[in-house]
Amino acid sequence: MTRVRDLSEEQILERIVPLLPRGNATLLGPGDDAAVLAAPDGRFVVSTDVLVEDRHFRTRWSTGYDVGRRAAAQNLADIAAMGARPTALVTSLVVPGDTELDWVTGLATGLADACAPVGAGAVGGDLSGGPCLVVSITVHGDLEGRPPVLRSGARPGDVVAHAGVRGRSAAGLALLEAGLVRTPLSAAPLEVGDGVLLEDAWERLVAAYLRPEPPLAAGITAARAGATSMLDLSDGLLRDAGRIARASGVRLDLDAGAFAADRDALRSAARAVAAATGLGDPGWGPGNADIDGLVGRWVWAGGEDHGLLATFPAGAQLPVGWSAVGRVHAAGEAGVGAAGPAVTIGGALPADQPGWDHFSA
Amino acid sequence: MTRVRDLSEEQILERIVPLLPRGNATLLGPGDDAAVLAAPDGRFVVSTDVLVEDRHFRTRWSTGYDVGRRAAAQNLADIAAMGARPTALVTSLVVPGDTELDWVTGLATGLADACAPVGAGAVGGDLSGGPCLVVSITVHGDLEGRPPVLRSGARPGDVVAHAGVRGRSAAGLALLEAGLVRTPLSAAPLEVGDGVLLEDAWERLVAAYLRPEPPLAAGITAARAGATSMLDLSDGLLRDAGRIARASGVRLDLDAGAFAADRDALRSAARAVAAATGLGDPGWGPGNADIDGLVGRWVWAGGEDHGLLATFPAGAQLPVGWSAVGRVHAAGEAGVGAAGPAVTIGGALPADQPGWDHFSA
């Protein structure tokens, strides 16, 4: 078994670089002091995200491949959330010397598999030893002549819409933490019918956590359809919706009914997690209120689903992949005053669901 | 004293973001899912570099400000080495919870001070907790309509030229490791005359390590003057010169005389380091050969000076800030065969000076 400390940085790069996709916008790839990328409309978008071992992933659950997929996906989602097409990413990787080389090459393959469907390249990086695994990715995108879709453009009367999955990543993480699903996952989870949640469906939830698949194309279609605001849901629906609301100076009112199917689909996993973790009355086990609470937390506050939340002008036809989940109101409407809540559910204040913070967590 | 664990990520960003320069090419700065940058000629260059605590810096020597300056400088140098003008950088920062907030705001000020002279912006980032400090920067640049200057363009007959300092960073690190200079440094080191090395001059060497100042403008002037190849010297002169040689399929022959003044200027520091670290004969202390060896290692193999090495067509007038240090020969000349050395000094094989490798070190 080869470990990274047995090789020089150049030897490791010789194994990694051939695994990486060149990308459609790449004019000069890895190997020089910098890469050169095309920016056909004279602008580009850029975002960066870092994953730290034991904080954003655990090696006992995630393979190198999983971490590569996940790190790339959450970065690509930030580009999609601007309404841009991802073009290329660069990666800084910190690896302890006893890391297996296979973990590192797996990460490169995961990056490649996440980039390939959108034609993005992996065009450079840096590699260092260190006390724990750190994967820092910077990603770039092309606005294709469109204005960027900001968080600050939502207007009263707009429709709030969502693309992607909801609550699955948090449910998958809970299943892993409860020891109910073991990794590595089977490569091809079984398809199951609506409402029938088999153990294989639990694997789908875990896969949503380990290898999220953000709806990248939906970001571009939303921009084309005139979305007035948009963001990537990384810290939980309520918390991220609040960011659009505050940036736009409006209130987002979400329709609980629009999330009923998501909650129902997660109840079987929630029952299993509640039983396994001793939630509820010690004599009787978890009750319906406990299950409802858990499912609600996953859907409203669960982070890292990496769906997209956007607002569209009233009457706009939502593009394929988007569903209406609420309405934009003027701030201070609904009798709550100008300093009222940024986000409501059916007009009411949500229960306290702050979402994920990397320092208070 | 405020520590980062006492604040949320958003509260920390509220302290950092106002310290960062907007930059001349920034169309949309921090605060959304991604920043938007201008790329007027329809291309941009991108590079990334990571610094890890206790591997690239030590907090007992480097303040947060120093690390910010250094991290930005070495990234900006990669852009200059392509012949491009740095436009913007993004930063991923991993900080243990007990880090003082002042360290983090100091880092932001250091980034800002490194970016400001070239008009580059600090346009985004990500922040996470973790077991040690990690600073990963991705930097972008504008080629201003010129072709990028690659490592692969050196041709036999070209002049080899250098811009920047030589051996100072390694000498400064050795002074720190020997305990001969304590940090923090005085803000304004005294200017001293040639050949007079006072303790204040040692501080200049240490400053070259803690806060390197790459000759960023020299990268652009070299590109304008028709440089055929160029790179940033981060891993040591001989090792990095070998990269140009191999990429170009040539041999670089360096002129030892061109570095004599650098070696002389470092001898006083080398004597002090040799004496402090017990180099040489236990009874007699270090001899001239020991001093020569130490100074040679600093100049030929010392990393992180972040000067620029380039080749220019024979007869080209070198721009201000560049000095000729050697000549390009066809590979295999000088009777050493086609598989001969990539770099020679005065036609002879250099002593083994491999430079810095992050895994074997």
XYZ file of C-alpha atoms in Angstrom:
722
model
C 0.000 0.000 0.000
C 1.501 3.337 -1.080
C 1.205 6.291 1.268
C 1.727 9.874 0.218
C 4.814 10.263 2.428
C 6.543 7.640 0.243
C 6.334 9.955 -2.770
C 7.455 13.458 -3.648
C 4.928 16.157 -4.478
C 5.839 15.829 -8.162
C 5.342 12.064 -8.112
C 1.898 12.470 -6.548
C 0.934 15.094 -9.121
C 2.023 12.715 -11.899
C -0.634 10.296 -10.641
C -3.347 12.898 -10.158
C -3.106 15.177 -13.168
C -3.989 12.537 -15.809
C -7.245 11.831 -13.917
C -8.492 15.416 -14.182
C -10.785 16.701 -16.929
C -9.407 19.434 -19.157
C -12.701 21.307 -19.497
C -14.212 23.213 -22.382
C -12.955 26.657 -21.343
C -9.348 25.682 -20.597
C -6.724 27.418 -22.739
C -3.768 26.234 -20.625
C -4.097 23.434 -18.074
C -1.938 22.313 -15.127
C 1.863 22.417 -15.208
C 2.825 26.086 -15.321
C 2.703 28.787 -12.627
C -0.969 29.352 -13.458
C -3.682 28.062 -15.765
C -5.328 30.181 -18.463
C -9.106 30.081 -18.910
C -11.465 31.554 -21.457
C -13.900 34.228 -20.258
C -15.776 34.864 -23.495
C -18.066 37.636 -22.255
C -15.245 39.546 -20.549
C -16.269 38.576 -17.013
C -16.096 35.501 -14.823
C -17.591 34.430 -11.501
C -15.486 32.916 -8.731
C -16.255 31.246 -5.413
C -14.341 29.153 -2.883
C -15.321 26.516 -0.313
C -13.254 24.444 2.075
C -13.932 20.996 3.567
C -12.097 19.935 6.740
C -11.807 16.344 7.983
C -13.980 15.525 11.033
C -15.866 18.774 10.528
C -17.324 18.440 7.034
C -16.625 14.747 6.441
C -15.337 11.651 8.210
C -13.044 9.187 6.505
C -14.864 6.267 8.122
C -17.974 7.265 6.130
C -16.572 9.011 3.076
C -14.067 7.622 0.612
C -11.668 9.967 -1.163
C -13.977 9.648 -4.156
C -16.973 10.779 -2.076
C -15.089 13.797 -0.717
C -13.991 14.777 -4.228
C -17.556 14.524 -5.511
C -18.914 16.473 -2.589
C -16.275 19.195 -2.574
C -16.696 19.795 -6.290
C -20.495 19.640 -6.145
C -20.899 22.249 -3.427
C -18.526 24.599 -5.236
C -20.227 24.080 -8.601
C -23.548 24.843 -6.893
C -22.274 28.302 -5.921
C -21.614 29.056 -9.590
C -25.018 27.724 -10.641
C -26.601 29.937 -7.970
C -25.301 33.005 -9.840
C -26.987 31.739 -13.012
C -23.566 30.909 -14.479
C -22.136 27.850 -16.204
C -19.223 26.274 -14.253
C -16.038 26.290 -16.330
C -13.111 25.245 -14.133
C -11.889 24.653 -10.615
C -8.562 24.576 -8.806
C -7.911 22.544 -5.651
C -5.650 22.956 -2.641
C -5.220 19.676 -0.835
C -3.673 19.167 2.600
C -2.969 15.482 3.340
C -1.297 13.784 6.309
C 1.719 11.732 5.224
C 0.096 8.420 6.175
C -2.843 8.985 3.804
C -3.066 6.237 1.204
C -2.294 7.360 -2.322
C -5.556 5.674 -3.354
C -7.470 8.153 -1.214
C -5.892 11.042 -3.113
C -6.381 9.547 -6.570
C -9.973 8.689 -5.541
C -10.506 12.333 -4.679
C -9.240 13.343 -8.126
C -11.638 10.882 -9.765
C -14.489 12.256 -7.679
C -13.643 15.800 -8.760
C -13.522 14.635 -12.356
C -16.890 12.850 -12.167
C -18.546 15.926 -10.666
C -17.039 18.249 -13.280
C -17.509 16.157 -16.411
C -21.310 16.497 -16.824
C -21.041 20.289 -17.028
C -17.833 20.385 -19.071
C -15.833 22.006 -16.286
C -12.086 21.447 -16.029
C -9.849 20.759 -13.049
C -6.985 23.003 -14.096
C -4.590 23.280 -11.204
C -3.889 22.899 -7.556
C -1.466 22.765 -4.711
C -0.548 19.912 -2.414
C 0.852 20.024 1.113
C 1.309 17.776 4.097
C -0.546 18.638 7.290
C -2.208 17.208 10.384
C -5.601 16.491 8.813
C -7.265 16.365 5.417
C -8.343 19.751 4.034
C -9.845 20.190 0.579
C -10.152 23.790 -0.586
C -11.684 24.338 -3.998
C -12.064 27.536 -5.985
C -14.501 27.376 -8.865
C -15.137 29.641 -11.829
C -18.040 30.179 -14.162
C -19.236 31.904 -17.289
C -22.293 34.189 -17.186
C -22.778 33.759 -20.960
C -23.696 37.412 -21.358
C -26.386 37.410 -18.661
C -26.371 39.576 -15.537
C -25.537 37.585 -12.389
C -28.549 36.549 -10.284
C -27.910 38.048 -6.837
C -29.477 37.431 -3.449
C -30.737 40.983 -3.336
C -33.249 41.051 -6.211
C -36.388 39.503 -4.662
C -39.448 41.804 -4.863
C -42.822 41.632 -3.085
C -45.218 39.525 -5.154
C -42.459 37.266 -6.540
C -42.893 33.512 -6.378
C -40.382 31.602 -4.237
C -39.264 28.420 -5.996
C -36.920 25.548 -5.263
C -34.942 23.063 -7.330
C -33.249 19.947 -5.944
C -33.746 17.677 -2.948
C -34.903 18.754 0.527
C -33.842 17.302 3.854
C -32.192 14.237 2.374
C -28.623 15.166 3.229
C -29.448 15.783 6.902
C -31.442 12.536 7.022
C -28.554 10.643 5.464
C -26.114 12.102 7.973
C -28.452 11.118 10.828
C -28.644 7.546 9.496
C -24.843 7.391 9.398
C -24.489 8.865 12.883
C -27.009 6.338 14.213
C -25.064 3.499 12.610
C -28.092 2.435 10.531
C -26.341 2.505 7.158
C -22.777 1.433 6.620
C -20.513 2.760 3.928
C -19.194 2.307 1.291
C -22.558 2.398 -0.398
C -23.504 0.103 -3.233
C -22.733 1.794 -6.518
C -26.307 1.683 -7.848
C -29.052 2.161 -5.227
C -32.326 0.388 -6.028
C -35.141 2.551 -7.321
C -38.151 2.340 -5.023
C -41.742 3.483 -5.417
C -43.206 6.547 -3.703
C -43.901 5.965 -0.054
C -42.070 2.649 0.017
C -38.917 3.283 1.930
C -36.696 0.225 1.850
C -33.223 0.053 3.298
C -31.971 0.744 -0.203
C -33.836 4.029 -0.071
C -31.956 4.873 3.107
C -28.824 4.467 1.027
C -30.217 7.110 -1.308
C -30.458 9.491 1.629
C -26.919 8.703 2.670
C -25.775 9.169 -0.919
C -27.420 12.615 -0.884
C -25.144 13.474 2.046
C -21.953 11.837 0.738
C -22.269 12.807 -2.933
C -24.795 15.619 -3.342
C -25.922 16.306 -6.891
C -26.896 19.966 -7.073
C -29.291 20.902 -9.878
C -26.615 22.801 -11.804
C -28.588 23.148 -15.023
C -31.511 24.626 -13.060
C -29.364 27.625 -12.144
C -28.877 28.514 -15.779
C -32.512 27.907 -16.741
C -33.629 30.054 -13.806
C -31.408 32.920 -14.944
C -32.782 32.608 -18.473
C -36.348 32.591 -17.116
C -35.769 35.883 -15.315
C -35.137 34.767 -11.730
C -34.922 37.908 -9.562
C -32.771 36.324 -6.827
C -31.113 32.969 -6.194
C -28.785 31.141 -3.816
C -27.365 27.724 -3.072
C -28.887 26.018 -0.021
C -25.894 24.958 2.021
C -26.787 25.987 5.569
C -30.467 24.986 5.714
C -33.593 26.213 3.980
C -34.762 28.703 6.625
C -31.347 30.162 7.274
C -30.515 30.564 3.586
C -33.995 31.896 2.765
C -33.357 34.508 5.425
C -30.268 35.603 3.490
C -32.330 36.364 0.384
C -34.914 38.123 2.549
C -32.393 40.336 4.325
C -30.356 41.078 1.177
C -33.564 42.014 -0.685
C -35.291 43.799 2.197
C -38.353 41.531 1.969
C -40.026 38.636 3.810
C -40.169 35.156 2.303
C -43.308 33.227 3.269
C -42.928 29.500 2.651
C -45.869 27.123 2.106
C -45.560 24.141 4.459
C -47.770 22.132 2.102
C -45.140 22.355 -0.606
C -42.820 20.324 1.632
C -45.345 17.713 2.812
C -44.179 15.055 0.359
C -40.553 15.581 1.417
C -41.493 15.156 5.053
C -43.527 12.031 4.355
C -40.681 10.467 2.391
C -38.340 10.960 5.341
C -40.630 9.565 8.090
C -39.429 5.967 7.872
C -35.801 7.060 8.238
C -36.793 9.398 11.075
C -38.577 6.553 12.921
C -35.470 4.394 12.645
C -33.149 7.180 13.779
C -35.434 8.116 16.677
C -35.596 4.501 17.874
C -31.864 3.969 17.502
C -30.918 7.165 19.317
C -33.421 6.755 22.170
C -35.550 9.766 21.259
C -38.929 10.034 22.998
C -40.348 8.395 26.129
C -37.956 5.775 27.553
C -40.812 3.334 28.129
C -42.772 3.960 24.955
C -40.173 5.054 22.422
C -40.566 7.930 19.998
C -44.046 9.338 19.421
C -45.440 11.075 16.350
C -44.417 14.460 17.724
C -40.818 13.288 17.998
C -40.887 11.989 14.407
C -42.508 15.202 13.153
C -39.866 17.244 14.955
C -36.983 15.276 13.470
C -38.374 15.345 9.933
C -39.080 19.058 10.277
C -35.518 19.770 11.357
C -34.145 17.860 8.380
C -36.341 19.686 5.873
C -36.262 23.215 7.325
C -32.819 23.364 8.891
C -30.822 20.533 7.348
C -27.708 21.795 5.588
C -25.831 20.663 2.525
C -28.680 19.550 0.271
C -27.255 22.078 -2.200
C -30.571 22.712 -3.865
C -31.240 26.165 -5.305
C -33.722 28.674 -3.906
C -34.848 31.450 -6.229
C -37.541 34.030 -6.713
C -39.364 34.651 -9.992
C -41.694 37.463 -11.026
C -45.378 36.705 -10.325
C -46.871 34.949 -13.319
C -43.545 33.727 -14.705
C -43.648 30.152 -15.916
C -41.249 28.173 -13.712
C -38.633 26.253 -15.720
C -38.463 22.455 -15.589
C -37.045 21.243 -12.270
C -38.396 24.177 -10.256
C -41.417 24.027 -7.943
C -43.196 26.916 -6.244
C -42.738 26.846 -2.470
C -43.813 30.293 -1.307
C -44.305 33.963 -1.962
C -42.334 37.171 -1.375
C -43.940 39.852 0.812
C -42.874 43.326 1.778
C -40.853 43.377 4.992
C -43.002 44.238 7.964
C -46.248 42.950 6.430
C -48.529 40.556 8.341
C -48.734 42.822 11.336
C -45.240 42.064 12.591
C -43.755 45.501 12.057
C -40.809 46.676 9.977
C -38.398 44.619 12.068
C -40.488 41.497 11.559
C -39.177 38.092 10.646
C -37.300 37.569 7.386
C -38.883 34.168 6.821
C -42.286 32.836 7.783
C -44.072 29.533 7.191
C -47.737 30.038 6.334
C -47.467 33.568 7.728
C -46.210 32.356 11.130
C -42.847 32.529 12.779
C -40.964 29.227 12.338
C -39.749 27.369 15.395
C -36.109 28.169 16.150
C -34.115 26.337 13.482
C -30.902 28.242 13.047
C -29.188 25.886 10.624
C -25.522 25.131 10.546
C -22.732 27.332 11.864
C -19.192 26.062 11.648
C -18.041 27.680 14.874
C -21.040 27.293 17.173
C -21.622 23.685 16.031
C -9.430 38.917 24.268
C -11.880 37.644 21.686
C -11.352 34.180 20.226
C -12.993 32.992 17.030
C -15.018 30.336 18.863
C -16.851 33.160 20.671
C -18.265 34.403 17.356
C -20.352 32.985 14.529
C -18.939 32.727 11.028
C -21.075 35.699 9.991
C -19.813 37.813 12.889
C -16.211 37.042 11.979
C -16.841 37.915 8.329
C -18.360 41.224 9.444
C -14.982 42.079 10.981
C -12.892 40.838 8.045
C -14.718 42.023 4.946
C -14.354 45.787 5.592
C -10.554 45.312 5.791
C -10.281 43.847 2.283
C -9.505 45.881 -0.845
C -12.173 45.917 -3.533
C -9.725 45.836 -6.450
C -9.817 47.497 -9.849
C -11.303 44.513 -11.717
C -14.065 43.687 -9.240
C -17.601 43.947 -10.630
C -19.242 42.247 -7.614
C -17.396 41.747 -4.322
C -18.012 39.506 -1.302
C -21.500 38.718 0.011
C -23.185 36.624 -2.656
C -22.639 32.988 -3.703
C -19.754 34.125 -5.913
C -17.890 37.281 -6.908
C -17.853 38.671 -10.454
C -14.585 39.884 -11.974
C -13.715 41.629 -15.193
C -11.620 39.736 -17.747
C -11.290 42.410 -20.421
C -9.343 40.384 -22.970
C -11.651 37.368 -22.718
C -9.191 35.250 -20.721
C -7.883 35.090 -17.179
C -5.072 33.285 -15.388
C -5.616 31.396 -12.125
C -3.326 29.770 -9.591
C -3.678 28.433 -6.043
C -1.277 27.966 -3.113
C -1.820 26.724 0.403
C 0.071 27.514 3.635
C -0.181 25.120 6.583
C 0.776 25.993 10.169
C 4.048 24.419 11.381
C 4.906 23.446 7.819
C 4.971 26.785 5.988
C 4.898 29.114 8.986
C 5.036 29.083 12.784
C 2.825 31.326 14.868
C 5.682 31.986 17.296
C 7.549 33.724 14.438
C 4.769 34.944 12.167
C 1.895 37.194 13.143
C -1.427 36.856 11.335
C -0.391 39.960 9.399
C 2.864 38.277 8.288
C 1.026 35.151 7.144
C -1.478 37.228 5.191
C 1.299 39.186 3.498
C 3.232 36.031 2.708
C 0.268 33.981 1.477
C -0.858 36.773 -0.828
C 2.654 37.540 -2.055
C 3.487 34.007 -3.114
C 0.186 33.710 -4.950
C 0.561 37.092 -6.657
C 4.049 35.990 -7.759
C 2.531 33.048 -9.665
C 0.411 35.476 -11.659
C 3.372 37.786 -12.317
C 5.330 34.744 -13.525
C 2.818 34.321 -16.356
C 3.406 37.936 -17.366
C -0.048 38.872 -16.085
C -1.353 41.625 -13.824
C -2.895 40.286 -10.587
C -6.559 41.287 -10.327
C -8.162 39.444 -7.406
C -7.819 36.660 -4.903
C -10.145 34.528 -2.790
C -9.135 32.922 0.507
C -10.134 29.774 2.350
C -9.162 29.991 5.987
C -9.166 27.136 8.512
C -8.760 28.381 12.102
C -8.807 26.535 15.435
C -11.501 27.876 17.745
C -8.989 29.251 20.262
C -7.335 31.486 17.654
C -7.499 35.139 18.638
C -9.754 37.238 16.452
C -6.850 39.692 16.138
C -4.832 37.019 14.343
C -7.581 36.658 11.758
C -8.118 40.382 11.255
C -4.319 40.763 11.063
C -4.279 38.200 8.279
C -6.915 40.196 6.404
C -4.848 43.377 6.782
C -1.777 41.513 5.511
C -3.697 40.308 2.457
C -4.899 43.839 1.853
C -1.415 45.362 2.142
C 0.000 42.815 -0.316
C -2.824 43.380 -2.812
C -3.126 47.147 -2.679
C 0.080 48.113 -4.570
C -1.049 46.168 -7.639
C -4.726 47.098 -7.418
C -5.833 43.520 -6.755
C -9.004 42.835 -4.794
C -9.762 40.318 -2.058
C -13.210 39.348 -3.272
C -14.355 36.349 -1.310
C -13.541 33.440 0.894
C -14.643 30.678 3.153
C -14.014 30.167 6.844
C -13.990 26.953 8.832
C -12.824 25.618 12.158
C -10.148 22.935 12.185
C -7.185 21.551 14.124
C -4.548 23.955 12.735
C -4.284 27.127 10.706
C -4.540 26.628 6.933
C -4.571 29.537 4.474
C -5.475 28.598 0.909
C -5.481 31.399 -1.627
C -6.556 31.362 -5.252
C -5.394 34.314 -7.315
C -6.406 35.639 -10.719
C -4.763 37.846 -13.293
C -5.230 39.697 -16.538
C -2.907 39.029 -19.492
C -3.786 42.433 -21.011
C -3.862 40.964 -24.493
C -0.424 39.337 -24.291
C 0.262 35.620 -24.648
C 1.105 33.961 -21.315
C 4.822 33.463 -20.655
C 5.227 29.710 -20.114
C 8.034 27.612 -18.679
C 8.459 25.866 -21.997
C 9.638 28.682 -24.272
C 13.389 28.928 -23.479
C 15.581 28.492 -26.566
C 19.345 27.867 -26.907
C 21.164 31.200 -26.987
C 18.623 32.952 -24.757
C 19.875 34.947 -21.788
C 18.820 33.718 -18.341
C 17.809 36.625 -16.110
C 16.574 37.098 -12.568
C 14.524 39.720 -10.731
C 14.166 39.902 -6.973
C 16.223 38.824 -3.959
C 18.317 35.641 -3.707
C 18.909 33.499 -0.650
C 17.502 36.010 1.790
C 14.395 34.052 2.737
C 16.400 30.905 3.582
C 18.913 32.994 5.528
C 16.109 34.667 7.431
C 14.535 31.322 8.288
C 17.915 30.028 9.496
C 18.338 33.105 11.731
C 14.899 32.466 13.232
C 15.581 28.761 13.730
C 18.876 29.579 15.426
C 17.120 32.016 17.745
C 19.288 34.924 16.551
C 16.427 37.234 15.634
C 13.222 37.505 17.608
C 9.888 38.513 16.173
C 7.806 40.609 15.836
C 10.175 42.659 13.755
C 10.460 46.405 13.970
C 8.190 48.024 11.444
C 10.944 49.934 9.603
C 14.292 48.106 9.347
C 17.315 50.417 9.208
C 18.939 50.910 5.834
C 22.565 49.807 5.950
C 25.416 50.269 3.526
C 26.805 47.542 1.267
C 28.932 45.058 3.130
C 27.937 46.395 6.533
C 25.681 43.798 8.036
C 24.238 45.056 11.281
C 21.685 43.229 13.355
C 19.081 45.400 11.656
C 20.180 43.875 8.372
C 19.494 40.444 9.828
C 15.980 41.700 10.371
C 15.820 42.455 6.662
C 16.656 38.805 5.964
C 14.000 37.644 8.386
C 11.532 40.070 6.824
C 12.315 38.517 3.427
C 11.169 35.190 4.885
C 8.156 36.463 6.816
C 6.880 38.983 4.270
C 8.418 38.338 0.856
C 7.970 41.104 -1.689
C 8.005 39.472 -5.123
C 8.933 41.772 -8.014
C 5.400 41.742 -9.417
C 5.896 44.591 -11.885
C 8.951 42.799 -13.290
C 6.744 39.969 -14.524
C 4.750 42.341 -16.690
C 7.805 44.228 -17.976
C 9.464 40.907 -18.833
C 6.432 39.813 -20.836
C 6.407 43.147 -22.676
C 10.144 42.803 -23.378
C 9.597 39.438 -25.050
C 10.609 36.981 -22.297
C 10.555 33.480 -23.811
C 9.985 31.664 -20.506
C 9.415 32.607 -16.880
C 8.593 31.174 -13.467
C 8.305 32.113 -9.820
C 11.186 30.885 -7.643
C 9.448 29.164 -4.751
C 11.375 25.902 -4.343
C 14.960 27.111 -4.824
C 16.897 28.504 -7.762
C 18.424 25.267 -9.046
C 15.277 23.223 -8.684
C 13.055 25.824 -10.331
C 15.605 26.524 -13.079
C 15.463 22.784 -13.785
C 11.725 23.124 -14.396
C 12.265 25.683 -17.163
C 15.040 23.519 -18.588
C 12.962 20.338 -18.669
C 9.792 22.063 -19.918
C 11.795 23.752 -22.695
C 14.069 20.803 -23.490
C 17.217 22.877 -22.889
C 20.028 23.292 -20.362
C 20.327 26.429 -18.246
C 23.919 27.347 -17.412
C 24.141 29.797 -14.521
C 27.058 32.147 -13.902
C 28.304 31.793 -10.323
C 29.835 35.264 -10.536
C 26.391 36.792 -10.949
C 25.557 35.594 -7.449
C 28.813 36.569 -5.727
C 27.409 39.760 -4.224
C 24.420 37.845 -2.841
C 26.725 35.320 -1.230
C 28.955 38.009 0.252
C 25.980 39.852 1.694
C 24.861 36.684 3.498
C 28.230 35.697 5.016
C 27.807 37.575 8.280
C 24.465 35.918 8.912
C 25.931 32.544 7.908
C 28.809 32.959 10.378
C 26.357 33.706 13.162
C 24.099 30.775 12.264
C 27.053 28.394 11.945
C 28.398 29.413 15.341
C 24.974 29.204 16.996
C 24.157 25.791 15.559
C 27.572 24.212 16.228
C 28.542 23.793 12.585
C 32.165 22.948 11.867
C 34.961 21.624 14.114
C 33.850 21.386 17.773
C 37.150 22.828 18.949
C 37.618 25.491 16.300
C 34.092 26.389 15.225
C 32.991 26.912 11.654
C 35.616 27.376 8.957
C 35.371 29.243 5.680
C 34.264 26.056 3.900
C 31.339 25.696 6.304
C 30.326 29.307 5.750
C 30.656 28.940 1.985
C 28.503 25.805 2.080
C 25.772 27.445 4.099
C 25.673 30.582 1.960
C 25.674 28.451 -1.184
C 22.722 26.428 0.038
C 20.760 29.590 0.787
C 21.428 31.107 -2.633
C 21.168 28.002 -4.832
C 18.606 25.911 -2.986
C 16.805 28.248 -0.610
C 13.089 28.362 -1.261
C 10.479 31.073 -1.018
C 12.451 34.096 -2.161
C 9.710 34.446 -4.794
C 11.950 36.155 -7.289
C 11.294 35.607 -10.979
C 13.538 33.637 -13.321
C 13.092 34.253 -17.054
C 14.815 33.828 -20.375
C 15.108 36.546 -23.013
C 16.233 36.354 -26.630
C 19.964 36.984 -27.072
C 20.573 40.690 -27.517
C 17.297 41.757 -25.929
C 17.665 44.683 -23.588
C 16.769 43.474 -20.106
C 14.063 45.584 -18.457
C 14.747 47.515 -15.247
C 14.960 45.183 -12.269
C 16.333 42.233 -14.239
C 19.949 41.075 -14.220
C 21.589 38.494 -16.476
C 22.601 35.357 -14.559
C 23.284 32.765 -17.258
C 22.715 31.427 -20.739
C 20.469 28.785 -22.333
C 22.184 25.895 -24.135
C 20.864 22.991 -26.154
C 20.226 19.932 -24.001
C 23.144 17.514 -24.194
C 25.737 20.163 -25.067
C 29.001 20.376 -23.132
C 29.820 16.741 -23.725
C 27.317 15.419 -21.195
C 25.000 13.644 -23.648
C 21.317 14.113 -24.454
C 20.336 13.019 -20.952
C 22.741 15.509 -19.382
C 21.940 17.870 -16.537
C 19.140 20.385 -16.862
C 21.057 23.035 -14.933
C 24.782 23.684 -14.689
C 26.853 26.330 -12.937
C 29.720 27.541 -15.091
C 29.272 24.418 -17.224
C 29.701 22.048 -14.274
C 27.222 19.896 -12.422
C 26.044 21.659 -9.234
C 26.450 19.914 -5.920
C 23.271 18.109 -4.922
C 20.847 20.834 -3.856
C 17.377 19.448 -4.349
C 15.400 22.352 -2.893
C 12.229 22.054 -0.961
C 9.740 19.204 -1.143
C 6.697 19.313 1.088
C 6.551 15.561 1.662
C 10.196 14.552 1.847
C 11.061 17.520 4.065
